[in-house]
Amino acid sequence: MTEKPSVPGTDGGDAFVAAFNAVGADYLFCSSGSEWAPVWESLARRHRDGEPAPHYLDLTHETVAVGMATGYGLVARRPQGVLLHAAPGLLQGSMAVHGALLAGVPMVVTSSESTTYGDAPGHDPGGQWYRNLSVVGGPHGIAQPFTKWATEAASVHTLPTMIARAAELSWRAPAGPAYLNIPLEILLQEWDGREAKPVVAPGSTHSSPEEVDPVAQMIREARNPVIVTETAGREAGGFEALLAFAQAWSIPVVEPDSAVCGNFPRTHPLHAGSDIGPWMDTADLILLVNCRVPFYPPSRRPGTAQVVVIDEVPQRPHVVYQVLFADRYLEGDVVNTLRQLTKRAKDLDPVSVAERRAAQEERHSAEQAAITAAETKAERADGGVDPVLVAATLRKLLDGAHGIVVDETITHSRTVKRHLRTDAPDSYFYVQGGLGQGIAVALGVKLAAPDRPVVLTVGDGAFAYNPVIPSYDAARTYGLPLLIVVFNNRVYKSMNLNHRRFYPEGAAADTGEWLGTDLHRLPRLAGFAEPFGMHTETVDTSEALAPALERALKAVAEGTTAVVDVLVTR
């Protein structure tokens, strides 16, 4: 590394900011902690002197900071910086960090500890570290199970390069959060001005023609192949590459309920829904494209099908139990692999292709008829708003708007996907890792795509888990208008369904005492947005739904977050 002249008065805070600048982070998402004064001072100096620095977002909850970094990273696909407070702040944000791991979003998460507890000369870190902020083994020990890599930066002189290394590791497949514990004493230590080299995008590995050719021959010989994918659309160009591949070979595509994002146009005739079940005993070739957990229960293996896994990292190290039943792997850049296979779509058996096209056309027609029937029934329903009508109305209102849907529903998630029918890259994301992150993830998506309308669909139970006030504060402070649509059935329905399923003739079924599920006691959920000057509506009739959503979308287009609390019938 080339030596640079020391900058008088600079410290670890300057090293931190300089490193994230070199990394190419657009943003530092910060939930404030007392260790970050050196970083704030560096940012203030850079702003005063006109020096470059990532944009800083001052956020009032850890889940909001991490969730926004997740949403931003889903679209931008580059590592950003996250600043939390000590071990408690890391613990508070840990669910969202774990969600970023599952979603495959790169980021560098940082927090701090003390190494001297006031017993060393120089700056006194404060007695709070000695009393209650520190944990045995350091916060990096806490972070290890839910990050790709976690360690401590033990010197100000290695801090910039440690941040660069964390960013590079987080960006490599499988992408995910890296954690760096930066002790307060390191941030306060004098820095000699040496900076890290800028981080460049990862290179790619490719499956060789010798590996791809046999798979192309397997597809050519298959009479009833199927593609199953969870995250092909997460890769840059993956949505388009999968579409071209499926069309070239005339292969249906299943997106299981475990799909993390939109991977294939749900309006396309080759889209085969979300259930792999009908294919388990009939397919002769299953192509798992970026699909971590295709079979459930895991022991349920396909009847006669061969299984080809197309994935840069098929065996995900953060998945505890993973069963793929692979007969062949194509490892390396998925987009490149799909493009190679698309070029090999030659000399196809016209009879086999015609048979599977006809079968898929029949399935597709049946699905379209079922969707239409369900929506017609929902329109005519009496006594409240059917959730199908909510999703269908949103689809019609978003048509042509290039919108993005972030989904944090549980019992309504299939309804949302089936009836919204998103059909473009980066138009649908499902929140990963635990409820209570949806508003923050949607805010991060809006930050990355400011010119596109962003809609959060969320259940009333999930909404109650969200840090609503800090999320609304971020939306208003940073000009990130969302449309939040609450599917409010006044119950934790997934919990109730499991109780009924496990104990169909139990005491609760006999007495009607269903514990852990009732949400009728909550106040009207739209009301929480009123102190922030946001547009709010509560809807309890079918006739009022479309006008309310139209007004809400108009408010969003004018720059105001809108919350529509829809009292659904189920």
Short mmCIF file of N, CA and C in Angstrom, two decimals, residues 147-225:
data_model
loop_
_atom_site.label_atom_id
_atom_site.label_comp_id
_atom_site.label_asym_id
_atom_site.label_seq_id
_atom_site.Cartn_x
_atom_site.Cartn_y
_atom_site.Cartn_z
N THR A 147 -24.38 -14.01 10.62
CA THR A 147 -23.65 -13.26 9.60
C THR A 147 -22.73 -14.21 8.85
N LYS A 148 -22.24 -13.74 7.70
CA LYS A 148 -21.28 -14.55 6.94
C LYS A 148 -19.93 -14.61 7.62
N TRP A 149 -19.58 -13.53 8.29
CA TRP A 149 -18.22 -13.38 8.83
C TRP A 149 -18.29 -12.32 9.91
N ALA A 150 -17.67 -12.56 11.04
CA ALA A 150 -17.71 -11.60 12.14
C ALA A 150 -16.38 -11.62 12.86
N THR A 151 -15.82 -10.42 13.08
CA THR A 151 -14.54 -10.34 13.78
C THR A 151 -14.38 -8.95 14.37
N GLU A 152 -13.23 -8.73 15.00
CA GLU A 152 -12.93 -7.45 15.64
C GLU A 152 -11.84 -6.72 14.86
N ALA A 153 -12.00 -5.42 14.72
CA ALA A 153 -10.92 -4.58 14.19
C ALA A 153 -10.08 -4.13 15.37
N ALA A 154 -8.87 -4.65 15.49
CA ALA A 154 -8.09 -4.47 16.70
C ALA A 154 -7.09 -3.32 16.62
N SER A 155 -7.03 -2.63 15.48
CA SER A 155 -6.08 -1.54 15.35
C SER A 155 -6.63 -0.52 14.37
N VAL A 156 -6.39 0.76 14.66
CA VAL A 156 -6.83 1.80 13.73
C VAL A 156 -6.09 1.69 12.41
N HIS A 157 -4.89 1.14 12.45
CA HIS A 157 -4.08 1.06 11.23
C HIS A 157 -4.58 -0.02 10.28
N THR A 158 -5.28 -1.01 10.78
CA THR A 158 -5.86 -2.03 9.91
C THR A 158 -7.36 -1.82 9.68
N LEU A 159 -7.94 -0.81 10.35
CA LEU A 159 -9.39 -0.61 10.26
C LEU A 159 -9.89 -0.40 8.84
N PRO A 160 -9.29 0.48 8.02
CA PRO A 160 -9.81 0.65 6.66
C PRO A 160 -9.79 -0.64 5.85
N THR A 161 -8.71 -1.39 5.97
CA THR A 161 -8.63 -2.63 5.20
C THR A 161 -9.58 -3.68 5.75
N MET A 162 -9.82 -3.68 7.06
CA MET A 162 -10.80 -4.62 7.63
C MET A 162 -12.20 -4.31 7.11
N ILE A 163 -12.53 -3.03 7.00
CA ILE A 163 -13.84 -2.66 6.44
C ILE A 163 -13.92 -3.09 4.98
N ALA A 164 -12.84 -2.87 4.24
CA ALA A 164 -12.83 -3.30 2.83
C ALA A 164 -12.99 -4.81 2.72
N ARG A 165 -12.29 -5.54 3.59
CA ARG A 165 -12.41 -7.00 3.56
C ARG A 165 -13.83 -7.43 3.91
N ALA A 166 -14.43 -6.80 4.90
CA ALA A 166 -15.80 -7.15 5.27
C ALA A 166 -16.75 -6.90 4.10
N ALA A 167 -16.56 -5.78 3.40
CA ALA A 167 -17.41 -5.48 2.25
C ALA A 167 -17.23 -6.50 1.14
N GLU A 168 -15.98 -6.85 0.87
CA GLU A 168 -15.72 -7.84 -0.18
C GLU A 168 -16.33 -9.19 0.17
N LEU A 169 -16.18 -9.60 1.41
CA LEU A 169 -16.77 -10.88 1.82
C LEU A 169 -18.29 -10.85 1.74
N SER A 170 -18.88 -9.74 2.12
CA SER A 170 -20.34 -9.67 2.10
C SER A 170 -20.89 -9.71 0.68
N TRP A 171 -20.11 -9.21 -0.27
CA TRP A 171 -20.55 -9.10 -1.65
C TRP A 171 -20.41 -10.43 -2.40
N ARG A 172 -19.46 -11.26 -1.96
CA ARG A 172 -19.24 -12.54 -2.66
C ARG A 172 -20.36 -13.52 -2.38
N ALA A 173 -20.60 -14.43 -3.31
CA ALA A 173 -21.66 -15.42 -3.15
C ALA A 173 -21.31 -16.43 -2.07
N PRO A 174 -22.32 -16.81 -1.28
CA PRO A 174 -23.65 -16.21 -1.23
C PRO A 174 -23.59 -14.88 -0.49
N ALA A 175 -24.08 -13.82 -1.11
CA ALA A 175 -24.02 -12.49 -0.52
C ALA A 175 -24.78 -12.47 0.81
N GLY A 176 -24.32 -11.60 1.70
CA GLY A 176 -24.97 -11.50 3.01
C GLY A 176 -24.19 -10.57 3.90
N PRO A 177 -24.69 -10.30 5.10
CA PRO A 177 -24.06 -9.34 5.99
C PRO A 177 -22.77 -9.86 6.62
N ALA A 178 -21.77 -8.99 6.70
CA ALA A 178 -20.57 -9.24 7.49
C ALA A 178 -20.60 -8.28 8.68
N TYR A 179 -20.00 -8.69 9.79
CA TYR A 179 -20.04 -7.87 11.00
C TYR A 179 -18.63 -7.52 11.44
N LEU A 180 -18.45 -6.28 11.87
CA LEU A 180 -17.16 -5.83 12.37
C LEU A 180 -17.36 -5.11 13.70
N ASN A 181 -16.71 -5.65 14.74
CA ASN A 181 -16.68 -5.00 16.05
C ASN A 181 -15.52 -4.01 16.05
N ILE A 182 -15.83 -2.73 16.24
CA ILE A 182 -14.81 -1.69 16.22
C ILE A 182 -14.80 -1.03 17.59
N PRO A 183 -13.89 -1.41 18.47
CA PRO A 183 -13.87 -0.84 19.81
C PRO A 183 -13.79 0.68 19.78
N LEU A 184 -14.43 1.30 20.76
CA LEU A 184 -14.44 2.76 20.84
C LEU A 184 -13.02 3.31 20.90
N GLU A 185 -12.14 2.64 21.61
CA GLU A 185 -10.76 3.12 21.71
C GLU A 185 -10.08 3.17 20.34
N ILE A 186 -10.44 2.25 19.44
CA ILE A 186 -9.87 2.26 18.09
C ILE A 186 -10.40 3.46 17.31
N LEU A 187 -11.68 3.77 17.50
CA LEU A 187 -12.25 4.93 16.81
C LEU A 187 -11.63 6.24 17.29
N LEU A 188 -11.20 6.28 18.54
CA LEU A 188 -10.61 7.49 19.10
C LEU A 188 -9.10 7.57 18.87
N GLN A 189 -8.51 6.49 18.41
CA GLN A 189 -7.05 6.45 18.24
C GLN A 189 -6.61 7.28 17.04
N GLU A 190 -5.44 7.90 17.13
CA GLU A 190 -4.91 8.71 16.02
C GLU A 190 -4.64 7.82 14.81
N TRP A 191 -4.98 8.34 13.66
CA TRP A 191 -4.85 7.58 12.40
C TRP A 191 -3.83 8.26 11.51
N ASP A 192 -3.05 7.46 10.80
CA ASP A 192 -1.99 8.03 9.99
C ASP A 192 -2.43 8.40 8.58
N GLY A 193 -3.68 8.21 8.25
CA GLY A 193 -4.18 8.67 6.96
C GLY A 193 -4.12 7.66 5.84
N ARG A 194 -3.59 6.48 6.09
CA ARG A 194 -3.56 5.46 5.04
C ARG A 194 -4.97 4.94 4.80
N GLU A 195 -5.39 4.88 3.53
CA GLU A 195 -6.74 4.46 3.21
C GLU A 195 -6.74 3.11 2.52
N ALA A 196 -7.90 2.48 2.53
CA ALA A 196 -8.05 1.20 1.84
C ALA A 196 -8.23 1.42 0.34
N LYS A 197 -7.82 0.45 -0.42
CA LYS A 197 -8.03 0.50 -1.86
C LYS A 197 -9.53 0.35 -2.14
N PRO A 198 -10.05 1.08 -3.13
CA PRO A 198 -11.47 0.93 -3.45
C PRO A 198 -11.84 -0.52 -3.77
N VAL A 199 -13.03 -0.90 -3.34
CA VAL A 199 -13.53 -2.25 -3.58
C VAL A 199 -14.19 -2.30 -4.95
N VAL A 200 -13.89 -3.33 -5.70
CA VAL A 200 -14.50 -3.49 -7.02
C VAL A 200 -15.48 -4.64 -6.97
N ALA A 201 -16.35 -4.69 -7.96
CA ALA A 201 -17.38 -5.74 -8.01
C ALA A 201 -16.72 -7.11 -8.10
N PRO A 202 -17.36 -8.12 -7.53
CA PRO A 202 -16.80 -9.47 -7.59
C PRO A 202 -16.63 -9.95 -9.02
N GLY A 203 -15.61 -10.76 -9.24
CA GLY A 203 -15.50 -11.47 -10.51
C GLY A 203 -16.51 -12.61 -10.53
N SER A 204 -16.51 -13.37 -11.59
CA SER A 204 -17.50 -14.45 -11.68
C SER A 204 -16.82 -15.74 -12.10
N THR A 205 -17.38 -16.84 -11.65
CA THR A 205 -16.95 -18.17 -12.09
C THR A 205 -18.03 -18.72 -13.01
N HIS A 206 -17.62 -19.51 -13.97
CA HIS A 206 -18.55 -20.03 -14.96
C HIS A 206 -18.46 -21.54 -15.03
N SER A 207 -19.59 -22.17 -15.24
CA SER A 207 -19.57 -23.60 -15.57
C SER A 207 -18.97 -23.76 -16.97
N SER A 208 -18.15 -24.74 -17.13
CA SER A 208 -17.48 -24.95 -18.41
C SER A 208 -18.44 -25.57 -19.43
N PRO A 209 -18.16 -25.41 -20.72
CA PRO A 209 -18.98 -26.08 -21.74
C PRO A 209 -19.05 -27.59 -21.53
N GLU A 210 -17.97 -28.17 -21.01
CA GLU A 210 -17.97 -29.62 -20.76
C GLU A 210 -18.98 -30.00 -19.68
N GLU A 211 -19.29 -29.06 -18.79
CA GLU A 211 -20.31 -29.31 -17.76
C GLU A 211 -21.70 -28.97 -18.25
N VAL A 212 -21.81 -27.93 -19.08
CA VAL A 212 -23.11 -27.48 -19.53
C VAL A 212 -23.68 -28.39 -20.61
N ASP A 213 -22.85 -28.90 -21.50
CA ASP A 213 -23.34 -29.72 -22.62
C ASP A 213 -24.14 -30.94 -22.16
N PRO A 214 -23.67 -31.72 -21.18
CA PRO A 214 -24.48 -32.88 -20.75
C PRO A 214 -25.83 -32.47 -20.16
N VAL A 215 -25.88 -31.34 -19.48
CA VAL A 215 -27.17 -30.89 -18.94
C VAL A 215 -28.10 -30.49 -20.07
N ALA A 216 -27.56 -29.80 -21.07
CA ALA A 216 -28.38 -29.46 -22.23
C ALA A 216 -28.95 -30.72 -22.88
N GLN A 217 -28.14 -31.79 -22.93
CA GLN A 217 -28.63 -33.04 -23.50
C GLN A 217 -29.70 -33.67 -22.62
N MET A 218 -29.56 -33.55 -21.31
CA MET A 218 -30.60 -34.06 -20.41
C MET A 218 -31.93 -33.33 -20.64
N ILE A 219 -31.84 -32.01 -20.84
CA ILE A 219 -33.07 -31.24 -21.10
C ILE A 219 -33.66 -31.66 -22.44
N ARG A 220 -32.80 -31.85 -23.42
CA ARG A 220 -33.24 -32.22 -24.76
C ARG A 220 -33.99 -33.55 -24.73
N GLU A 221 -33.55 -34.46 -23.88
CA GLU A 221 -34.15 -35.80 -23.82
C GLU A 221 -35.35 -35.86 -22.89
N ALA A 222 -35.55 -34.85 -22.07
CA ALA A 222 -36.65 -34.87 -21.10
C ALA A 222 -37.98 -34.61 -21.80
N ARG A 223 -39.00 -35.32 -21.36
CA ARG A 223 -40.34 -35.11 -21.90
C ARG A 223 -41.17 -34.18 -21.02
N ASN A 224 -40.88 -34.18 -19.71
CA ASN A 224 -41.69 -33.38 -18.80
C ASN A 224 -40.80 -32.67 -17.77
N PRO A 225 -39.95 -31.75 -18.23
CA PRO A 225 -39.07 -31.04 -17.29
C PRO A 225 -39.81 -29.89 -16.61
#
